[in-house]
Short mmCIF file of C-alpha atoms in Angstrom, two decimals:
data_model
loop_
_atom_site.label_atom_id
_atom_site.label_comp_id
_atom_site.label_asym_id
_atom_site.label_seq_id
_atom_site.Cartn_x
_atom_site.Cartn_y
_atom_site.Cartn_z
CA MET A 101 57.16 -44.33 37.00
CA THR A 102 56.34 -40.61 36.94
CA ILE A 103 54.25 -38.80 39.54
CA LYS A 104 51.56 -36.71 37.84
CA ALA A 105 49.26 -35.62 40.67
CA VAL A 106 49.21 -34.77 44.37
CA LEU A 107 46.07 -35.21 46.47
CA PHE A 108 45.73 -33.50 49.84
CA ASP A 109 43.60 -34.20 52.85
CA MET A 110 42.46 -30.89 54.34
CA ASP A 111 42.20 -30.89 58.15
CA GLY A 112 45.63 -31.46 59.66
CA VAL A 113 47.32 -31.21 56.25
CA LEU A 114 46.37 -27.91 54.59
CA LEU A 115 44.40 -26.54 57.51
CA ASP A 116 45.14 -26.67 61.23
CA ALA A 117 41.47 -27.15 62.08
CA LYS A 118 41.31 -30.23 64.27
CA GLU A 119 40.70 -28.19 67.41
CA TRP A 120 38.02 -26.18 65.64
CA HIS A 121 36.04 -29.31 64.85
CA TYR A 122 36.51 -30.72 68.35
CA GLU A 123 35.45 -27.46 70.01
CA ALA A 124 32.47 -26.94 67.69
CA LEU A 125 31.11 -30.47 68.04
CA ASN A 126 31.35 -30.47 71.82
CA LYS A 127 29.71 -27.06 71.98
CA ALA A 128 26.85 -28.34 69.80
CA LEU A 129 26.49 -31.42 72.01
CA GLU A 130 26.43 -29.25 75.12
CA LEU A 131 23.81 -26.87 73.69
CA LYS A 132 21.60 -29.83 72.78
CA GLY A 133 22.00 -31.40 76.23
CA TYR A 134 24.34 -34.29 75.47
CA ALA A 135 27.66 -35.38 76.95
CA PRO A 136 30.75 -34.17 75.12
CA ILE A 137 33.39 -36.36 73.47
CA SER A 138 36.47 -36.73 75.64
CA ARG A 139 39.79 -35.56 74.25
CA GLN A 140 41.15 -39.09 74.57
CA ASP A 141 38.29 -40.50 72.50
CA HIS A 142 38.67 -37.67 70.01
CA LEU A 143 42.34 -38.43 69.47
CA THR A 144 42.12 -42.23 69.44
CA THR A 145 38.74 -42.92 67.86
CA TYR A 146 37.05 -39.95 66.18
CA ASP A 147 39.84 -37.88 64.65
CA GLY A 148 39.45 -37.64 60.88
CA LEU A 149 35.92 -39.07 60.71
CA PRO A 150 32.95 -37.13 59.31
CA THR A 151 30.76 -35.51 61.98
CA ALA A 152 27.80 -37.71 61.02
CA VAL A 153 29.86 -40.83 61.72
CA LYS A 154 31.14 -39.41 65.01
CA LEU A 155 27.58 -38.73 66.13
CA ARG A 156 26.34 -42.19 65.18
CA ARG A 157 29.09 -43.70 67.29
CA HIS A 158 28.82 -41.24 70.17
CA LEU A 159 25.01 -41.16 70.34
CA PRO A 160 23.79 -44.48 68.93
CA ASP A 161 20.49 -44.42 70.84
CA ILE A 162 19.03 -41.14 69.61
CA SER A 163 17.15 -40.61 66.35
CA GLU A 164 18.86 -39.76 63.11
CA GLU A 165 16.83 -36.55 63.01
CA LYS A 166 18.30 -35.39 66.32
CA ARG A 167 21.80 -36.28 65.15
CA LYS A 168 21.23 -34.18 62.02
CA GLU A 169 20.19 -31.24 64.20
CA ILE A 170 23.41 -31.52 66.22
CA ASN A 171 25.45 -31.84 63.04
CA ALA A 172 23.86 -28.74 61.50
CA LEU A 173 24.59 -26.74 64.65
CA LYS A 174 28.15 -28.01 64.70
CA GLN A 175 28.68 -26.89 61.10
CA GLU A 176 27.44 -23.40 61.97
CA LEU A 177 29.77 -23.23 64.97
CA VAL A 178 32.86 -24.48 63.14
CA LEU A 179 32.32 -21.94 60.34
CA GLU A 180 32.07 -19.23 62.99
CA ILE A 181 35.38 -20.37 64.50
CA ALA A 182 37.01 -20.64 61.10
CA GLY A 183 35.84 -17.14 60.22
CA ARG A 184 37.91 -15.86 63.13
CA LEU A 185 40.94 -18.13 62.90
CA CYS A 186 41.37 -19.37 59.32
CA LYS A 187 44.07 -17.58 57.35
CA GLU A 188 46.47 -18.07 54.48
CA ASN A 189 49.57 -20.18 55.16
CA PRO A 190 52.44 -18.97 52.92
CA LEU A 191 54.05 -22.43 52.97
CA HIS A 192 50.95 -23.97 51.44
CA VAL A 193 50.45 -21.26 48.85
CA GLU A 194 54.09 -21.73 47.85
CA VAL A 195 53.91 -25.52 47.52
CA LEU A 196 50.65 -25.57 45.56
CA HIS A 197 51.83 -22.76 43.31
CA ALA A 198 55.15 -24.52 42.64
CA LEU A 199 53.54 -27.91 41.99
CA LYS A 200 50.97 -26.38 39.65
CA GLN A 201 53.71 -24.51 37.78
CA LYS A 202 55.50 -27.82 37.25
CA GLY A 203 52.39 -29.37 35.72
CA TYR A 204 51.07 -31.55 38.55
CA SER A 205 47.33 -32.04 38.92
CA LEU A 206 46.18 -31.05 42.42
CA ALA A 207 43.04 -31.89 44.39
CA VAL A 208 41.75 -31.93 47.96
CA CYS A 209 39.93 -34.99 49.31
CA SER A 210 38.35 -34.25 52.68
CA ASN A 211 36.02 -35.98 55.13
CA SER A 212 34.47 -32.56 55.82
CA ILE A 213 31.25 -31.40 54.16
CA ARG A 214 31.40 -29.67 50.77
CA HIS A 215 30.53 -26.16 51.95
CA PHE A 216 33.21 -26.18 54.65
CA VAL A 217 35.90 -27.40 52.24
CA ASP A 218 34.95 -24.73 49.72
CA GLU A 219 34.99 -21.94 52.31
CA MET A 220 38.34 -23.02 53.73
CA MET A 221 40.01 -23.29 50.33
CA ILE A 222 38.81 -19.78 49.52
CA LYS A 223 39.96 -18.32 52.85
CA THR A 224 43.39 -19.95 52.59
CA GLN A 225 43.85 -18.73 48.99
CA LEU A 226 44.41 -22.31 47.79
CA LYS A 227 41.34 -22.88 45.64
CA PRO A 228 42.79 -21.34 42.45
CA TYR A 229 45.51 -24.03 42.38
CA LEU A 230 43.11 -26.98 42.64
CA ASP A 231 41.74 -28.94 39.72
CA PHE A 232 38.84 -29.88 42.00
CA PHE A 233 38.01 -30.97 45.53
CA LEU A 234 35.95 -33.83 46.92
CA SER A 235 34.08 -33.88 50.24
CA ASN A 236 32.33 -36.58 52.25
CA GLN A 237 29.17 -35.62 50.36
CA ASP A 238 30.73 -36.70 47.07
CA VAL A 239 31.20 -40.35 48.04
CA THR A 240 29.09 -43.15 49.43
CA THR A 241 31.59 -44.27 52.07
CA PRO A 242 34.02 -41.81 53.72
CA LYS A 243 37.55 -42.48 54.93
CA PRO A 244 38.94 -44.88 56.13
CA ASN A 245 37.35 -46.36 53.00
CA PRO A 246 39.54 -45.40 50.00
CA GLU A 247 36.56 -44.42 47.82
CA ILE A 248 37.27 -40.68 47.92
CA TYR A 249 40.86 -41.18 46.75
CA LEU A 250 39.94 -43.75 44.13
CA THR A 251 37.27 -41.37 42.83
CA ALA A 252 39.79 -38.54 42.55
CA ILE A 253 42.38 -40.74 40.83
CA LYS A 254 39.77 -41.98 38.33
CA ARG A 255 38.61 -38.42 37.66
CA LEU A 256 42.20 -37.45 36.85
CA GLY A 257 42.50 -40.42 34.49
CA LEU A 258 45.57 -41.74 36.32
CA ASN A 259 46.81 -44.94 37.91
CA PRO A 260 47.36 -44.93 41.70
CA THR A 261 51.11 -45.35 41.16
CA GLU A 262 51.16 -41.94 39.46
CA VAL A 263 49.70 -40.19 42.49
CA VAL A 264 50.98 -38.93 45.86
CA ILE A 265 48.52 -38.53 48.74
CA CYS A 266 49.28 -36.24 51.70
CA GLU A 267 47.56 -37.51 54.86
CA ASP A 268 47.91 -37.18 58.61
CA ASN A 269 45.43 -39.15 60.75
CA PRO A 270 44.96 -42.93 61.02
CA HIS A 271 41.64 -43.02 59.15
CA GLY A 272 42.98 -40.93 56.30
CA LEU A 273 46.24 -42.85 56.15
CA ALA A 274 44.32 -46.13 55.95
CA ALA A 275 42.29 -44.78 53.04
CA ALA A 276 45.39 -43.46 51.28
CA HIS A 277 47.31 -46.72 51.59
CA ALA A 278 44.29 -48.76 50.49
CA SER A 279 44.03 -46.67 47.31
CA GLY A 280 47.39 -47.98 46.10
CA ALA A 281 48.87 -44.48 45.76
CA HIS A 282 52.11 -43.27 47.33
CA VAL A 283 51.57 -41.76 50.78
CA PHE A 284 53.32 -38.70 52.18
CA GLN A 285 52.62 -38.84 55.93
CA VAL A 286 52.11 -35.47 57.60
CA LYS A 287 52.73 -34.85 61.30
CA THR A 288 52.00 -31.11 61.33
CA VAL A 289 50.70 -28.70 58.69
CA ASN A 290 54.20 -27.26 58.44
CA ASP A 291 55.43 -30.55 56.96
CA VAL A 292 53.52 -29.64 53.81
CA CYS A 293 56.15 -27.45 52.18
CA TYR A 294 57.70 -27.43 48.72
CA GLN A 295 61.10 -28.78 49.74
CA ASN A 296 59.60 -31.80 51.53
CA LEU A 297 57.24 -32.73 48.69
CA LYS A 298 59.85 -32.05 46.02
CA LYS A 299 62.28 -34.44 47.73
CA PHE A 300 59.58 -37.09 48.20
CA ILE A 301 58.50 -36.94 44.54
CA GLU A 302 62.08 -37.00 43.29
CA GLN A 303 62.71 -40.17 45.28
CA LEU A 304 59.62 -41.79 43.78
CA ASN A 305 60.59 -40.69 40.29
CA GLY A 306 63.98 -42.30 40.70
CA VAL A 307 65.92 -39.06 40.97
CA LYS A 308 68.71 -39.70 43.44
CA LYS A 309 71.53 -37.59 44.68
CA TYR A 310 75.04 -38.85 44.41
CA GLU A 311 78.35 -37.31 45.22
CA ASN A 312 80.71 -36.31 42.46
CA ARG A 313 83.82 -37.98 43.79
CA GLN A 314 87.14 -37.20 42.23
CA ILE A 315 90.76 -38.01 43.00
CA ASP A 316 93.06 -35.17 43.95
CA GLN A 317 96.77 -34.94 43.26
CA ASP A 318 97.65 -36.83 46.44
CA GLY A 319 95.48 -39.78 45.49
CA LYS A 320 92.79 -38.95 48.06
CA ARG A 321 89.11 -39.07 47.19
CA VAL A 322 87.35 -35.73 47.54
CA VAL A 323 83.78 -34.57 47.09
CA ARG A 324 83.25 -31.64 44.77
CA GLY A 325 79.47 -31.30 44.87
CA LYS A 326 76.16 -33.05 44.35
CA ILE A 327 74.80 -34.29 41.05
CA TYR A 328 71.29 -35.53 40.24
CA ALA A 329 70.96 -38.77 38.31
CA HIS A 330 67.90 -40.69 37.21
CA GLY A 331 67.47 -44.26 38.32
CA THR A 332 70.89 -45.29 39.57
CA GLN A 333 72.95 -44.51 42.61
CA HIS A 334 76.51 -43.50 41.81
CA LYS A 335 79.22 -43.76 44.44
#
């Protein structure tokens, strides 16, 4: 098996934007006269879901038209926040540059809307490294359904076993696992660095470290360095 592509979620993986979305949505709810989403509910129920889905769950008794108004306001507010706070992360530029140089296909698959994904990839200087990106507007059913990842894998002409997905939240992780691809679980955006992904891919490709053990003049075993070998573990 050889890994040929890496797919990235955006929020919480390539962009530390969870608080931006939470702040913007609650501000939009407040301005429209509705109760905000509690932080507990945000963390346990809503994190990683598209805003439209959050609003359907949070405000099931209002019209779809009113929910669309709140969503539109939220998108304006989160772009305003991002305009102030979004910046390039050298770790992410390094990892995408290195992976692209080594021939991997790269894409972003996000539950955010298309315009927001595009703006954020431009601001973070990551867009030039991507083959493409997919948003929640490019699929029928967003995460936790695996459709967005299956769509990306099909577009790349690959099998799921040839792909690594970087994900962080429960809904995204469920989608990633359901796709059949290999999943690199992210706890913070700083986990997404070249050394971490390089090690993960090497393990999947069957590249394992083993110690070059030799016998010294006294008959004792000594270690004289590390060697890479494909497929087998040498002791």
